[in-house]
mmCIF file of C-alpha atoms and ligand atoms in Angstrom:
data_model
loop_
_atom_site.group_PDB
_atom_site.id
_atom_site.type_symbol
_atom_site.label_atom_id
_atom_site.label_comp_id
_atom_site.label_asym_id
_atom_site.label_seq_id
_atom_site.Cartn_x
_atom_site.Cartn_y
_atom_site.Cartn_z
ATOM 1 C CA MET A 1 -2.557 112.956 -92.311
ATOM 2 C CA ASP A 2 -0.449 110.027 -91.090
ATOM 3 C CA SER A 3 3.244 110.971 -91.403
ATOM 4 C CA SER A 4 4.622 107.467 -91.921
ATOM 5 C CA THR A 5 2.248 106.887 -94.854
ATOM 6 C CA VAL A 6 3.171 110.181 -96.468
ATOM 7 C CA ILE A 7 6.879 109.477 -96.004
ATOM 8 C CA GLU A 8 6.561 106.001 -97.494
ATOM 9 C CA LEU A 9 4.675 107.313 -100.531
ATOM 10 C CA SER A 10 7.160 110.151 -101.049
ATOM 11 C CA ALA A 11 10.014 107.603 -101.101
ATOM 12 C CA ARG A 12 8.133 105.523 -103.675
ATOM 13 C CA LEU A 13 7.446 108.619 -105.767
ATOM 14 C CA ARG A 14 11.092 109.661 -105.665
ATOM 15 C CA ARG A 15 12.238 106.229 -106.866
ATOM 16 C CA ALA A 16 9.507 105.761 -109.503
ATOM 17 C CA ARG A 17 10.742 105.857 -113.065
ATOM 18 C CA ARG A 18 7.178 105.767 -114.363
ATOM 19 C CA LEU A 19 4.431 107.528 -112.413
ATOM 20 C CA THR A 20 0.787 107.675 -113.449
ATOM 21 C CA VAL A 21 -1.730 109.868 -111.641
ATOM 22 C CA VAL A 22 -5.493 109.515 -112.102
ATOM 23 C CA THR A 23 -7.579 112.441 -110.885
ATOM 24 C CA GLY A 24 -11.266 113.066 -110.252
ATOM 25 C CA ALA A 25 -13.513 115.888 -109.116
ATOM 26 C CA GLY A 26 -11.977 116.048 -105.620
ATOM 27 C CA VAL A 27 -8.774 117.550 -107.030
ATOM 28 C CA SER A 28 -10.786 120.600 -108.135
ATOM 29 C CA ALA A 29 -12.930 120.838 -104.982
ATOM 30 C CA ALA A 30 -10.606 123.389 -103.352
ATOM 31 C CA SER A 31 -10.882 125.515 -106.506
ATOM 32 C CA GLY A 32 -14.649 125.742 -105.937
ATOM 33 C CA VAL A 33 -15.795 123.201 -108.546
ATOM 34 C CA PRO A 34 -18.568 121.053 -107.021
ATOM 35 C CA THR A 35 -17.941 117.290 -106.973
ATOM 36 C CA PHE A 36 -20.540 114.985 -108.525
ATOM 37 C CA ARG A 37 -21.335 112.883 -105.490
ATOM 38 C CA GLY A 38 -20.817 115.451 -102.746
ATOM 39 C CA PRO A 39 -23.281 117.734 -100.923
ATOM 40 C CA SER A 40 -23.816 119.946 -104.003
ATOM 41 C CA ARG A 41 -24.794 116.915 -106.042
ATOM 42 C CA LEU A 42 -28.046 118.357 -107.361
ATOM 43 C CA TRP A 43 -28.543 121.117 -109.925
ATOM 44 C CA ARG A 44 -32.141 122.291 -109.632
ATOM 45 C CA SER A 45 -33.619 118.864 -108.798
ATOM 46 C CA PHE A 46 -31.446 116.857 -111.201
ATOM 47 C CA ARG A 47 -28.613 114.429 -110.505
ATOM 48 C CA PRO A 48 -25.660 114.279 -112.949
ATOM 49 C CA GLU A 49 -26.882 110.826 -114.054
ATOM 50 C CA ASP A 50 -30.216 112.427 -115.108
ATOM 51 C CA LEU A 51 -28.531 114.951 -117.397
ATOM 52 C CA ALA A 52 -25.214 113.515 -118.587
ATOM 53 C CA THR A 53 -26.708 110.967 -120.978
ATOM 54 C CA PRO A 54 -27.479 110.865 -124.709
ATOM 55 C CA GLU A 55 -31.117 110.118 -123.808
ATOM 56 C CA ALA A 56 -31.449 113.265 -121.667
ATOM 57 C CA PHE A 57 -29.933 115.311 -124.489
ATOM 58 C CA GLY A 58 -32.305 113.708 -127.007
ATOM 59 C CA ARG A 59 -35.309 114.525 -124.793
ATOM 60 C CA ASN A 60 -34.371 118.056 -123.818
ATOM 61 C CA PRO A 61 -31.143 119.488 -125.278
ATOM 62 C CA ARG A 62 -31.894 122.940 -123.894
ATOM 63 C CA LEU A 63 -32.131 121.658 -120.301
ATOM 64 C CA VAL A 64 -28.878 119.708 -120.648
ATOM 65 C CA TRP A 65 -27.168 122.766 -122.117
ATOM 66 C CA GLU A 66 -28.493 124.985 -119.306
ATOM 67 C CA TRP A 67 -26.686 122.666 -116.860
ATOM 68 C CA TYR A 68 -23.457 122.753 -118.872
ATOM 69 C CA ASP A 69 -23.724 126.518 -119.358
ATOM 70 C CA TRP A 70 -24.086 126.936 -115.570
ATOM 71 C CA ARG A 71 -21.092 124.670 -114.935
ATOM 72 C CA ARG A 72 -18.995 126.426 -117.599
ATOM 73 C CA SER A 73 -19.705 129.826 -115.989
ATOM 74 C CA LEU A 74 -18.882 128.475 -112.533
ATOM 75 C CA ILE A 75 -15.617 126.835 -113.679
ATOM 76 C CA ALA A 76 -14.543 129.919 -115.656
ATOM 77 C CA ALA A 77 -14.384 131.790 -112.348
ATOM 78 C CA CYS A 78 -12.230 129.084 -110.663
ATOM 79 C CA LEU A 79 -8.449 128.946 -110.461
ATOM 80 C CA PRO A 80 -6.133 125.939 -110.149
ATOM 81 C CA ASN A 81 -5.298 125.095 -106.517
ATOM 82 C CA PRO A 82 -2.047 123.770 -104.959
ATOM 83 C CA ALA A 83 -2.969 120.181 -105.926
ATOM 84 C CA HIS A 84 -3.120 121.117 -109.621
ATOM 85 C CA GLU A 85 0.111 123.086 -109.259
ATOM 86 C CA VAL A 86 2.078 120.154 -107.809
ATOM 87 C CA LEU A 87 0.843 117.821 -110.560
ATOM 88 C CA ALA A 88 1.762 120.426 -113.179
ATOM 89 C CA ARG A 89 5.349 120.473 -111.837
ATOM 90 C CA TRP A 90 5.501 116.673 -111.779
ATOM 91 C CA SER A 91 4.340 116.562 -115.413
ATOM 92 C CA HIS A 92 7.806 117.800 -116.395
ATOM 93 C CA ARG A 93 9.357 114.555 -115.070
ATOM 94 C CA ASP A 94 10.139 111.836 -117.612
ATOM 95 C CA GLY A 95 7.756 108.902 -117.359
ATOM 96 C CA PHE A 96 4.885 110.936 -115.886
ATOM 97 C CA THR A 97 1.290 110.650 -117.145
ATOM 98 C CA LEU A 98 -1.766 112.444 -115.812
ATOM 99 C CA ILE A 99 -5.138 110.911 -116.644
ATOM 100 C CA THR A 100 -8.064 113.046 -115.526
ATOM 101 C CA GLN A 101 -11.775 112.377 -115.402
ATOM 102 C CA ASN A 102 -12.303 116.108 -114.951
ATOM 103 C CA VAL A 103 -13.602 118.145 -117.855
ATOM 104 C CA ASP A 104 -12.891 121.514 -116.202
ATOM 105 C CA GLY A 105 -9.484 122.164 -117.825
ATOM 106 C CA LEU A 106 -7.869 123.220 -114.523
ATOM 107 C CA HIS A 107 -4.924 120.819 -114.930
ATOM 108 C CA GLU A 108 -4.130 122.447 -118.272
ATOM 109 C CA ARG A 109 -4.565 125.930 -116.768
ATOM 110 C CA ALA A 110 -2.006 124.986 -114.106
ATOM 111 C CA GLY A 111 0.437 124.131 -116.909
ATOM 112 C CA THR A 112 0.265 120.316 -116.868
ATOM 113 C CA ARG A 113 1.838 118.707 -119.907
ATOM 114 C CA GLY A 114 0.200 115.948 -121.936
ATOM 115 C CA VAL A 115 -3.067 115.662 -119.958
ATOM 116 C CA VAL A 116 -5.070 112.564 -120.931
ATOM 117 C CA ARG A 117 -8.667 113.793 -120.792
ATOM 118 C CA PHE A 118 -10.541 110.597 -120.110
ATOM 119 C CA HIS A 119 -13.986 112.238 -120.168
ATOM 120 C CA GLY A 120 -13.282 115.033 -122.675
ATOM 121 C CA SER A 121 -13.505 118.767 -122.081
ATOM 122 C CA ILE A 122 -16.352 121.078 -121.143
ATOM 123 C CA TRP A 123 -14.689 123.728 -123.354
ATOM 124 C CA GLU A 124 -15.075 121.627 -126.482
ATOM 125 C CA LEU A 125 -18.241 121.303 -128.530
ATOM 126 C CA ARG A 126 -19.143 118.712 -131.108
ATOM 127 C CA CYS A 127 -21.722 118.483 -133.860
ATOM 128 C CA ALA A 128 -24.464 116.228 -132.397
ATOM 129 C CA PRO A 129 -25.661 114.805 -135.744
ATOM 130 C CA GLY A 130 -21.971 114.265 -136.548
ATOM 131 C CA CYS A 131 -21.215 116.302 -139.668
ATOM 132 C CA ARG A 132 -17.569 116.528 -140.709
ATOM 133 C CA ASN A 133 -17.000 119.316 -138.186
ATOM 134 C CA ASP A 134 -15.363 117.057 -135.637
ATOM 135 C CA SER A 135 -15.039 119.336 -132.597
ATOM 136 C CA TRP A 136 -14.219 122.923 -131.792
ATOM 137 C CA GLU A 137 -13.233 124.960 -128.755
ATOM 138 C CA ASP A 138 -15.661 127.537 -127.375
ATOM 139 C CA ARG A 139 -14.871 129.252 -124.073
ATOM 140 C CA THR A 140 -17.735 131.779 -124.207
ATOM 141 C CA VAL A 141 -19.626 132.081 -120.921
ATOM 142 C CA PRO A 142 -22.532 132.240 -120.929
ATOM 143 C CA LEU A 143 -23.080 130.805 -124.405
ATOM 144 C CA ALA A 144 -24.851 133.219 -126.761
ATOM 145 C CA GLU A 145 -27.515 130.712 -127.777
ATOM 146 C CA LEU A 146 -28.898 127.647 -125.980
ATOM 147 C CA PRO A 147 -28.646 125.060 -127.347
ATOM 148 C CA PRO A 148 -25.648 126.140 -129.442
ATOM 149 C CA ARG A 149 -25.406 125.133 -133.098
ATOM 150 C CA CYS A 150 -22.736 123.586 -135.285
ATOM 151 C CA PRO A 151 -21.159 126.430 -137.277
ATOM 152 C CA ARG A 152 -20.716 124.147 -140.283
ATOM 153 C CA CYS A 153 -24.112 122.420 -140.723
ATOM 154 C CA GLY A 154 -26.390 124.331 -138.329
ATOM 155 C CA GLY A 155 -27.291 121.112 -136.461
ATOM 156 C CA LEU A 156 -27.363 120.911 -132.677
ATOM 157 C CA ALA A 157 -24.023 121.098 -130.918
ATOM 158 C CA ARG A 158 -23.319 118.947 -127.877
ATOM 159 C CA PRO A 159 -20.692 119.200 -125.131
ATOM 160 C CA GLY A 160 -17.415 117.461 -126.021
ATOM 161 C CA VAL A 161 -17.617 115.218 -122.965
ATOM 162 C CA VAL A 162 -18.243 111.524 -122.411
ATOM 163 C CA TRP A 163 -21.737 110.829 -121.100
ATOM 164 C CA PHE A 164 -22.972 107.805 -119.151
ATOM 165 C CA GLY A 165 -23.405 104.915 -121.558
ATOM 166 C CA GLU A 166 -20.883 106.295 -124.085
ATOM 167 C CA SER A 167 -17.502 104.844 -124.991
ATOM 168 C CA ILE A 168 -14.140 106.384 -124.241
ATOM 169 C CA ASP A 169 -12.307 107.690 -127.306
ATOM 170 C CA PRO A 170 -10.072 104.786 -128.460
ATOM 171 C CA ARG A 171 -7.031 107.139 -128.714
ATOM 172 C CA VAL A 172 -7.559 108.165 -125.073
ATOM 173 C CA LEU A 173 -7.953 104.532 -124.044
ATOM 174 C CA ALA A 174 -4.714 103.639 -125.837
ATOM 175 C CA ARG A 175 -2.790 106.421 -124.056
ATOM 176 C CA SER A 176 -4.265 105.375 -120.695
ATOM 177 C CA GLU A 177 -3.482 101.735 -121.343
ATOM 178 C CA ALA A 178 0.136 102.627 -122.115
ATOM 179 C CA ALA A 179 0.381 104.431 -118.757
ATOM 180 C CA LEU A 180 -0.684 101.336 -116.789
ATOM 181 C CA ASP A 181 2.843 99.958 -116.948
ATOM 182 C CA CYS A 182 4.104 102.224 -114.206
ATOM 183 C CA ASP A 183 5.972 101.879 -110.922
ATOM 184 C CA VAL A 184 3.435 103.949 -108.979
ATOM 185 C CA MET A 185 -0.207 104.662 -109.779
ATOM 186 C CA LEU A 186 -1.707 107.451 -107.674
ATOM 187 C CA SER A 187 -5.459 107.983 -107.613
ATOM 188 C CA VAL A 188 -6.460 111.434 -106.366
ATOM 189 C CA GLY A 189 -9.912 112.819 -105.525
ATOM 190 C CA THR A 190 -12.119 110.266 -107.224
ATOM 191 C CA SER A 191 -14.886 108.137 -105.735
ATOM 192 C CA SER A 192 -13.806 105.363 -108.158
ATOM 193 C CA VAL A 193 -17.368 104.340 -108.940
ATOM 194 C CA VAL A 194 -17.497 105.247 -112.630
ATOM 195 C CA TYR A 195 -16.017 102.709 -115.042
ATOM 196 C CA PRO A 196 -13.876 102.265 -117.026
ATOM 197 C CA ALA A 197 -11.852 105.017 -115.250
ATOM 198 C CA ALA A 198 -12.254 103.286 -111.877
ATOM 199 C CA GLY A 199 -10.704 100.123 -113.343
ATOM 200 C CA LEU A 200 -7.379 101.839 -114.120
ATOM 201 C CA VAL A 201 -6.173 101.409 -110.543
ATOM 202 C CA GLN A 202 -6.836 97.657 -110.461
ATOM 203 C CA ALA A 203 -5.364 97.235 -113.953
ATOM 204 C CA ALA A 204 -2.127 98.997 -112.979
ATOM 205 C CA ARG A 205 -1.864 96.948 -109.789
ATOM 206 C CA ALA A 206 -2.374 93.731 -111.747
ATOM 207 C CA ARG A 207 0.659 94.751 -113.816
ATOM 208 C CA GLY A 208 2.775 95.254 -110.722
ATOM 209 C CA ALA A 209 2.360 98.948 -109.925
ATOM 210 C CA PHE A 210 2.345 100.189 -106.334
ATOM 211 C CA VAL A 211 -1.119 101.745 -106.013
ATOM 212 C CA ALA A 212 -1.940 104.637 -103.692
ATOM 213 C CA GLU A 213 -4.873 106.967 -103.158
ATOM 214 C CA ILE A 214 -5.386 110.465 -101.804
ATOM 215 C CA ASN A 215 -8.939 111.099 -100.659
ATOM 216 C CA PRO A 216 -10.378 112.365 -97.363
ATOM 217 C CA ALA A 217 -13.109 109.683 -97.667
ATOM 218 C CA THR A 218 -12.921 105.899 -98.026
ATOM 219 C CA THR A 219 -13.640 104.796 -101.593
ATOM 220 C CA ASP A 220 -14.855 101.682 -103.390
ATOM 221 C CA VAL A 221 -11.289 100.650 -104.285
ATOM 222 C CA ALA A 222 -9.977 100.957 -100.710
ATOM 223 C CA GLY A 223 -9.482 97.187 -100.429
ATOM 224 C CA GLU A 224 -7.323 97.093 -103.524
ATOM 225 C CA LEU A 225 -4.796 99.746 -102.554
ATOM 226 C CA ASP A 226 -1.261 99.441 -101.255
ATOM 227 C CA LEU A 227 -1.530 102.742 -99.403
ATOM 228 C CA ALA A 228 -4.138 105.436 -98.706
ATOM 229 C CA ILE A 229 -3.690 109.001 -97.515
ATOM 230 C CA ALA A 230 -6.889 110.261 -95.898
ATOM 231 C CA ALA A 231 -6.465 113.976 -96.603
ATOM 232 C CA PRO A 232 -7.513 116.638 -99.097
ATOM 233 C CA ALA A 233 -5.414 116.691 -102.275
ATOM 234 C CA GLU A 234 -4.504 120.364 -101.845
ATOM 235 C CA GLU A 235 -2.816 119.491 -98.529
ATOM 236 C CA ALA A 236 -1.389 116.038 -99.260
ATOM 237 C CA LEU A 237 0.190 116.778 -102.655
ATOM 238 C CA PRO A 238 2.217 119.856 -101.548
ATOM 239 C CA ARG A 239 3.444 117.871 -98.520
ATOM 240 C CA LEU A 240 4.462 114.940 -100.743
ATOM 241 C CA ASP A 241 6.097 117.305 -103.217
ATOM 242 C CA ALA A 242 8.183 118.901 -100.478
ATOM 243 C CA LEU A 243 9.292 115.451 -99.243
ATOM 244 C CA VAL A 244 10.085 114.227 -102.773
ATOM 245 C CA ASN A 245 12.244 117.301 -103.271
ATOM 246 C CA GLY A 246 13.988 116.833 -99.930
ATOM 247 C CA MET A 247 12.703 120.146 -98.626
ATOM 248 C CA VAL A 248 11.373 118.855 -95.279
HETATM 249 N N1 APR B 1 -9.211 116.282 -102.064
HETATM 250 C C1 APR B 1 -9.287 114.991 -102.504
HETATM 251 N N2 APR B 1 -10.447 114.343 -102.665
HETATM 252 C C2 APR B 1 -11.578 115.010 -102.385
HETATM 253 C C3 APR B 1 -11.581 116.351 -101.930
HETATM 254 C C4 APR B 1 -10.334 116.994 -101.773
HETATM 255 N N3 APR B 1 -10.237 118.263 -101.342
HETATM 256 N N4 APR B 1 -12.882 116.737 -101.742
HETATM 257 C C5 APR B 1 -13.644 115.689 -102.070
HETATM 258 N N5 APR B 1 -12.862 114.638 -102.458
HETATM 259 C C6 APR B 1 -13.256 113.301 -102.932
HETATM 260 C C7 APR B 1 -14.571 112.793 -102.402
HETATM 261 O O1 APR B 1 -14.382 112.130 -101.147
HETATM 262 C C8 APR B 1 -14.985 111.811 -103.503
HETATM 263 O O2 APR B 1 -14.485 110.504 -103.247
HETATM 264 O O3 APR B 1 -13.425 113.405 -104.322
HETATM 265 C C9 APR B 1 -14.288 112.368 -104.756
HETATM 266 C C10 APR B 1 -15.216 112.944 -105.795
HETATM 267 O O4 APR B 1 -16.015 111.907 -106.301
HETATM 268 P P1 APR B 1 -17.095 112.160 -107.439
HETATM 269 O O5 APR B 1 -17.916 113.357 -107.115
HETATM 270 O O6 APR B 1 -17.797 110.863 -107.635
HETATM 271 O O7 APR B 1 -16.216 112.547 -108.713
HETATM 272 P P2 APR B 1 -15.448 111.588 -109.724
HETATM 273 O O8 APR B 1 -14.905 110.389 -109.047
HETATM 274 O O9 APR B 1 -14.498 112.457 -110.467
HETATM 275 O O10 APR B 1 -16.625 111.153 -110.697
HETATM 276 C C11 APR B 1 -16.335 110.350 -111.789
HETATM 277 O O11 APR B 1 -18.557 110.605 -112.648
HETATM 278 O O12 APR B 1 -20.381 112.022 -112.985
HETATM 279 C C12 APR B 1 -19.284 111.399 -113.576
HETATM 280 O O13 APR B 1 -18.185 111.990 -115.560
HETATM 281 C C13 APR B 1 -18.322 112.376 -114.206
HETATM 282 O O14 APR B 1 -15.919 112.300 -114.325
HETATM 283 C C14 APR B 1 -17.037 112.144 -113.455
HETATM 284 C C15 APR B 1 -17.186 110.730 -112.972
#
């Protein structure tokens, strides 16, 4: 981790009146949650893009639910890591917004306030045919029945997440849009290949935000950043936090 870069970002973070952080799967990697485009990309022989679609669910809801049930069980055994903990502390600052693409709920478990769940939550279920039972929380692992059913109408239930080809909830988009007017936008642990989430960084920069990234790998938005810290989130965020607080 390059010290001058970390020091510069910590100074920007200290001065920022409005700070928006966008996170992706990499922030949960140290907790043991597999990333989507990393070495543990495949479940059985399937890629996430083969399963996280309305078409896949239409063809074989049981298979899609087996994948989600496996992920739910895996995540239930994971704990927030130091990266989540730093962001949870920062969420008590005025002008702070956390937008996450993660559906694992680990930011909330770390105590983060006001999380904007861009892609929904793996702990929420929805009625697939869309009866008036909007959504409900179910943290049972493993689920008693696959595929699970809507308790109101008996129709198929689906995970309360956003699949490829689906739109982002307009209320979530509005909250994200409002957070683009910030002094610093920090993108942490995302490959920045999935839109519209990946466009948040460029949109904030176009409005004048200083844009930085924390990721051990180079990403697709590398050319559009003001600063990049090539390090794992669970190392870089505690170091930044200590600098912001004048502890080192
Ligand atoms: N700290 C920070 N970043 C890390 C770490 C770590 N410890 N470990 C891995 N990374 C980085 C990887 O280098 C990669 O760039 O995290 C990123 C994870 O990228 P993806 O697996 O593509 O995850 P994400 O960007 O969140 O995916 C976006 O795609 O499949 C969909 O809906 C799903 O929300 C997801 C979306």
